[in-house]
Structures are given as structure tokens and as C-alpha cells.
Amino acid sequence: MSKNDRLTRLLLELPWLIQNRNASIDSFSDQFDISRDEAIKDLSLLTYVGPGRFGGELVDIQYDDEFVSVIDSQGFDRPLKFNNIE
């Protein structure tokens, strides 16, 4: 998988998680056709997403062995759309 493919997937994952509150890790990994280990890696990375670089400005995602929940989406409720410059 290329870095661009993973970035594209990550941009889709957060809105999906927001719409599917308290999703299971298995349904999350099935939705994006990734392994459970890859899903955990993505969730770990998504906790560093946000409009700022400080704790209060980052997306708050909580997960355990079974379920994942987005506590604070920081406004990332839909897939991002980039313009030509971005």
C-alpha cells in the first residue's frame, strides 16, 4: 500500500467512525478492508489529527479490544476536499 492510499483511507475513516458511533473494531476493519492490526495502527495515528498541535485541539478517539468511539471530532465530520493548491 502506498502512502497516498493510506492517507486517502485515513481521510475517510474519521467521518465513518463519527457516523457509526461505538463501532466494533471488527466492523471498522471490515469497512476499510484492512486487518485488525492495521485498524489499530490507523486509530493510533488518528488521535494525532486536529486543527492544532496541543491536546485540546486534537481529535479524541477512545478504543479498546472491542469498540471505538469518537469523543471529540474537532469538526472533522465529513471527508475533506482539497483544492488544486493543496
CSV table of N, CA and C in Angstrom, one decimal:
chain,number,residue,atom,x,y,z
A,1,MET,N,0.8,-1.2,0.0
A,1,MET,CA,0.0,0.0,0.0
A,1,MET,C,0.9,1.2,0.0
A,2,SER,N,0.6,2.2,-0.8
A,2,SER,CA,1.3,3.4,-0.9
A,2,SER,C,0.9,4.4,0.2
A,3,LYS,N,1.7,5.4,0.5
A,3,LYS,CA,1.4,6.4,1.5
A,3,LYS,C,0.2,7.1,1.1
A,4,ASN,N,0.0,7.4,-0.2
A,4,ASN,CA,-1.2,8.1,-0.7
A,4,ASN,C,-2.4,7.3,-0.5
A,5,ASP,N,-2.4,6.0,-0.7
A,5,ASP,CA,-3.5,5.1,-0.4
A,5,ASP,C,-3.9,5.2,1.1
A,6,ARG,N,-2.9,5.1,1.9
A,6,ARG,CA,-3.2,5.2,3.4
A,6,ARG,C,-3.8,6.5,3.8
A,7,LEU,N,-3.2,7.6,3.2
A,7,LEU,CA,-3.7,8.9,3.5
A,7,LEU,C,-5.2,9.0,3.1
A,8,THR,N,-5.5,8.6,1.9
A,8,THR,CA,-6.9,8.6,1.4
A,8,THR,C,-7.8,7.8,2.4
A,9,ARG,N,-7.3,6.7,2.8
A,9,ARG,CA,-8.2,5.9,3.7
A,9,ARG,C,-8.3,6.6,5.1
A,10,LEU,N,-7.3,7.2,5.6
A,10,LEU,CA,-7.4,7.9,6.9
A,10,LEU,C,-8.4,9.1,6.8
A,11,LEU,N,-8.4,9.7,5.6
A,11,LEU,CA,-9.3,10.9,5.5
A,11,LEU,C,-10.8,10.4,5.5
A,12,LEU,N,-11.0,9.1,5.1
A,12,LEU,CA,-12.4,8.6,5.1
A,12,LEU,C,-12.8,7.9,6.4
A,13,GLU,N,-11.8,7.5,7.2
A,13,GLU,CA,-12.1,6.7,8.4
A,13,GLU,C,-12.7,7.6,9.5
A,14,LEU,N,-12.2,8.8,9.7
A,14,LEU,CA,-12.8,9.6,10.8
A,14,LEU,C,-14.2,9.9,10.6
A,15,PRO,N,-14.7,10.4,9.4
A,15,PRO,CA,-16.1,10.6,9.2
A,15,PRO,C,-16.9,9.3,9.4
A,16,TRP,N,-16.4,8.2,8.9
A,16,TRP,CA,-17.1,6.9,9.1
A,16,TRP,C,-17.3,6.6,10.6
A,17,LEU,N,-16.2,6.8,11.3
A,17,LEU,CA,-16.3,6.5,12.8
A,17,LEU,C,-17.3,7.4,13.5
A,18,ILE,N,-17.4,8.7,13.1
A,18,ILE,CA,-18.3,9.6,13.7
A,18,ILE,C,-19.7,9.2,13.4
A,19,GLN,N,-20.0,8.7,12.2
A,19,GLN,CA,-21.3,8.3,11.8
A,19,GLN,C,-21.7,7.0,12.4
A,20,ASN,N,-20.7,6.2,12.7
A,20,ASN,CA,-21.0,4.8,13.2
A,20,ASN,C,-20.5,4.7,14.7
A,21,ARG,N,-21.2,5.5,15.5
A,21,ARG,CA,-20.8,5.6,16.9
A,21,ARG,C,-20.7,4.2,17.6
A,22,ASN,N,-19.7,4.1,18.4
A,22,ASN,CA,-19.5,2.8,19.1
A,22,ASN,C,-19.3,1.6,18.2
A,23,ALA,N,-18.7,1.8,17.1
A,23,ALA,CA,-18.5,0.7,16.1
A,23,ALA,C,-17.5,-0.3,16.7
A,24,SER,N,-17.6,-1.5,16.3
A,24,SER,CA,-16.7,-2.5,16.8
A,24,SER,C,-15.4,-2.4,15.9
A,25,ILE,N,-14.3,-2.8,16.5
A,25,ILE,CA,-13.0,-2.8,15.8
A,25,ILE,C,-13.2,-3.7,14.5
A,26,ASP,N,-13.9,-4.8,14.6
A,26,ASP,CA,-14.0,-5.7,13.5
A,26,ASP,C,-14.8,-5.0,12.4
A,27,SER,N,-15.9,-4.3,12.7
A,27,SER,CA,-16.7,-3.7,11.6
A,27,SER,C,-15.9,-2.6,11.0
A,28,PHE,N,-15.1,-1.9,11.8
A,28,PHE,CA,-14.2,-0.8,11.2
A,28,PHE,C,-13.2,-1.4,10.3
A,29,SER,N,-12.6,-2.5,10.7
A,29,SER,CA,-11.5,-3.1,9.8
A,29,SER,C,-12.2,-3.7,8.6
A,30,ASP,N,-13.4,-4.3,8.7
A,30,ASP,CA,-14.1,-4.8,7.6
A,30,ASP,C,-14.5,-3.7,6.6
A,31,GLN,N,-15.0,-2.6,7.1
A,31,GLN,CA,-15.4,-1.5,6.2
A,31,GLN,C,-14.3,-1.0,5.3
A,32,PHE,N,-13.1,-1.0,5.9
A,32,PHE,CA,-12.0,-0.4,5.1
A,32,PHE,C,-11.0,-1.5,4.5
A,33,ASP,N,-11.5,-2.8,4.7
A,33,ASP,CA,-10.8,-3.9,4.1
A,33,ASP,C,-9.3,-3.9,4.6
A,34,ILE,N,-9.1,-3.8,5.9
A,34,ILE,CA,-7.8,-3.8,6.5
A,34,ILE,C,-7.8,-4.8,7.6
A,35,SER,N,-6.6,-5.2,8.0
A,35,SER,CA,-6.5,-6.2,9.1
A,35,SER,C,-6.8,-5.4,10.5
A,36,ARG,N,-7.1,-6.2,11.5
A,36,ARG,CA,-7.3,-5.7,12.8
A,36,ARG,C,-6.1,-4.9,13.3
A,37,ASP,N,-4.9,-5.4,13.0
A,37,ASP,CA,-3.7,-4.7,13.4
A,37,ASP,C,-3.6,-3.4,12.7
A,38,GLU,N,-3.9,-3.4,11.4
A,38,GLU,CA,-3.8,-2.1,10.7
A,38,GLU,C,-4.8,-1.1,11.2
A,39,ALA,N,-6.0,-1.6,11.5
A,39,ALA,CA,-7.1,-0.7,12.1
A,39,ALA,C,-6.6,-0.1,13.4
A,40,ILE,N,-5.9,-0.8,14.2
A,40,ILE,CA,-5.4,-0.3,15.5
A,40,ILE,C,-4.3,0.8,15.2
A,41,LYS,N,-3.5,0.5,14.2
A,41,LYS,CA,-2.4,1.5,13.8
A,41,LYS,C,-3.1,2.8,13.3
A,42,ASP,N,-4.1,2.6,12.5
A,42,ASP,CA,-4.8,3.8,12.0
A,42,ASP,C,-5.5,4.6,13.1
A,43,LEU,N,-6.1,3.9,14.1
A,43,LEU,CA,-6.7,4.6,15.2
A,43,LEU,C,-5.7,5.3,16.0
A,44,SER,N,-4.6,4.7,16.2
A,44,SER,CA,-3.5,5.4,17.0
A,44,SER,C,-3.0,6.6,16.3
A,45,LEU,N,-2.9,6.6,15.0
A,45,LEU,CA,-2.5,7.8,14.2
A,45,LEU,C,-3.6,8.8,14.2
A,46,LEU,N,-4.8,8.4,14.1
A,46,LEU,CA,-5.9,9.4,14.1
A,46,LEU,C,-6.0,10.2,15.4
A,47,THR,N,-5.5,9.7,16.5
A,47,THR,CA,-5.5,10.5,17.7
A,47,THR,C,-4.6,11.7,17.7
A,48,TYR,N,-3.8,11.8,16.6
A,48,TYR,CA,-2.9,12.9,16.4
A,48,TYR,C,-3.4,13.9,15.4
A,49,VAL,N,-4.6,13.8,15.0
A,49,VAL,CA,-5.2,14.7,14.0
A,49,VAL,C,-6.0,15.8,14.7
A,50,GLY,N,-5.9,17.0,14.1
A,50,GLY,CA,-6.6,18.1,14.7
A,50,GLY,C,-6.1,19.4,14.1
A,51,PRO,N,-6.9,20.5,14.4
A,51,PRO,CA,-6.6,21.8,13.8
A,51,PRO,C,-5.4,22.4,14.5
A,52,GLY,N,-4.9,21.9,15.6
A,52,GLY,CA,-3.8,22.5,16.3
A,52,GLY,C,-2.8,21.4,16.7
A,53,ARG,N,-1.9,21.8,17.5
A,53,ARG,CA,-0.9,20.8,17.9
A,53,ARG,C,-0.9,20.5,19.4
A,54,PHE,N,-1.9,21.0,20.1
A,54,PHE,CA,-2.0,20.8,21.5
A,54,PHE,C,-3.1,19.8,21.9
A,55,GLY,N,-3.1,19.2,23.0
A,55,GLY,CA,-4.1,18.2,23.4
A,55,GLY,C,-5.5,18.6,23.2
A,56,GLY,N,-5.9,19.8,23.6
A,56,GLY,CA,-7.3,20.2,23.5
A,56,GLY,C,-7.7,20.5,22.1
A,57,GLU,N,-6.8,20.4,21.1
A,57,GLU,CA,-7.1,20.7,19.7
A,57,GLU,C,-7.0,19.5,18.8
A,58,LEU,N,-6.9,18.3,19.5
A,58,LEU,CA,-6.8,17.1,18.7
A,58,LEU,C,-8.1,16.3,18.8
A,59,VAL,N,-8.3,15.5,17.8
A,59,VAL,CA,-9.5,14.5,17.8
A,59,VAL,C,-9.3,13.6,19.0
A,60,ASP,N,-10.4,13.4,19.7
A,60,ASP,CA,-10.4,12.5,20.9
A,60,ASP,C,-11.1,11.2,20.5
A,61,ILE,N,-10.3,10.1,20.3
A,61,ILE,CA,-10.8,8.8,19.9
A,61,ILE,C,-10.5,7.8,21.1
A,62,GLN,N,-11.4,7.1,21.5
A,62,GLN,CA,-11.2,6.1,22.6
A,62,GLN,C,-11.5,4.7,22.0
A,63,TYR,N,-10.6,3.8,22.2
A,63,TYR,CA,-10.9,2.4,21.7
A,63,TYR,C,-10.2,1.4,22.7
A,64,ASP,N,-10.8,0.2,22.6
A,64,ASP,CA,-10.2,-0.9,23.4
A,64,ASP,C,-10.2,-2.1,22.4
A,65,ASP,N,-10.2,-3.3,23.0
A,65,ASP,CA,-10.1,-4.5,22.1
A,65,ASP,C,-11.4,-4.8,21.3
A,66,GLU,N,-12.5,-4.1,21.7
A,66,GLU,CA,-13.8,-4.4,21.1
A,66,GLU,C,-14.4,-3.3,20.3
A,67,PHE,N,-14.4,-2.0,20.9
A,67,PHE,CA,-15.1,-0.9,20.3
A,67,PHE,C,-14.3,0.3,20.2
A,68,VAL,N,-14.7,1.2,19.3
A,68,VAL,CA,-14.1,2.5,19.1
A,68,VAL,C,-15.1,3.6,19.1
A,69,SER,N,-14.8,4.7,19.7
A,69,SER,CA,-15.8,5.9,19.8
A,69,SER,C,-15.0,7.2,19.6
A,70,VAL,N,-15.6,8.1,18.8
A,70,VAL,CA,-15.0,9.4,18.7
A,70,VAL,C,-15.7,10.3,19.7
A,71,ILE,N,-14.9,10.8,20.6
A,71,ILE,CA,-15.5,11.6,21.7
A,71,ILE,C,-15.6,13.1,21.3
A,72,ASP,N,-14.5,13.6,20.6
A,72,ASP,CA,-14.5,14.9,20.1
A,72,ASP,C,-13.9,14.9,18.7
A,73,SER,N,-14.7,15.3,17.7
A,73,SER,CA,-14.3,15.2,16.3
A,73,SER,C,-13.5,16.4,15.8
A,74,GLN,N,-13.5,17.5,16.6
A,74,GLN,CA,-12.9,18.7,16.2
A,74,GLN,C,-13.3,19.2,14.9
A,75,GLY,N,-14.6,18.9,14.5
A,75,GLY,CA,-15.2,19.4,13.3
A,75,GLY,C,-14.9,18.6,12.0
A,76,PHE,N,-14.2,17.4,12.2
A,76,PHE,CA,-13.9,16.6,11.1
A,76,PHE,C,-15.1,15.6,10.8
A,77,ASP,N,-16.3,16.1,10.5
A,77,ASP,CA,-17.4,15.3,10.4
A,77,ASP,C,-17.7,14.8,9.0
A,78,ARG,N,-16.9,15.2,8.1
A,78,ARG,CA,-17.1,14.7,6.7
A,78,ARG,C,-15.8,14.6,6.0
A,79,PRO,N,-15.7,13.8,5.0
A,79,PRO,CA,-14.4,13.7,4.3
A,79,PRO,C,-13.9,15.1,3.8
A,80,LEU,N,-12.6,15.3,3.9
A,80,LEU,CA,-12.0,16.6,3.5
A,80,LEU,C,-12.0,16.6,1.9
A,81,LYS,N,-12.1,17.8,1.4
A,81,LYS,CA,-12.0,18.0,0.0
A,81,LYS,C,-10.9,19.0,-0.2
A,82,PHE,N,-9.9,18.7,-1.0
A,82,PHE,CA,-8.8,19.6,-1.2
A,82,PHE,C,-9.0,20.4,-2.5
A,83,ASN,N,-8.4,21.6,-2.5
A,83,ASN,CA,-8.4,22.4,-3.7
A,83,ASN,C,-7.2,22.1,-4.5
A,84,ASN,N,-7.0,22.7,-5.7
A,84,ASN,CA,-5.9,22.4,-6.6
A,84,ASN,C,-4.5,22.7,-5.9
A,85,ILE,N,-4.4,23.7,-5.1
A,85,ILE,CA,-3.2,24.1,-4.5
A,85,ILE,C,-2.8,23.1,-3.4
A,86,GLU,N,-3.8,22.6,-2.6
A,86,GLU,CA,-3.5,21.6,-1.6
A,86,GLU,C,-3.1,20.3,-2.2
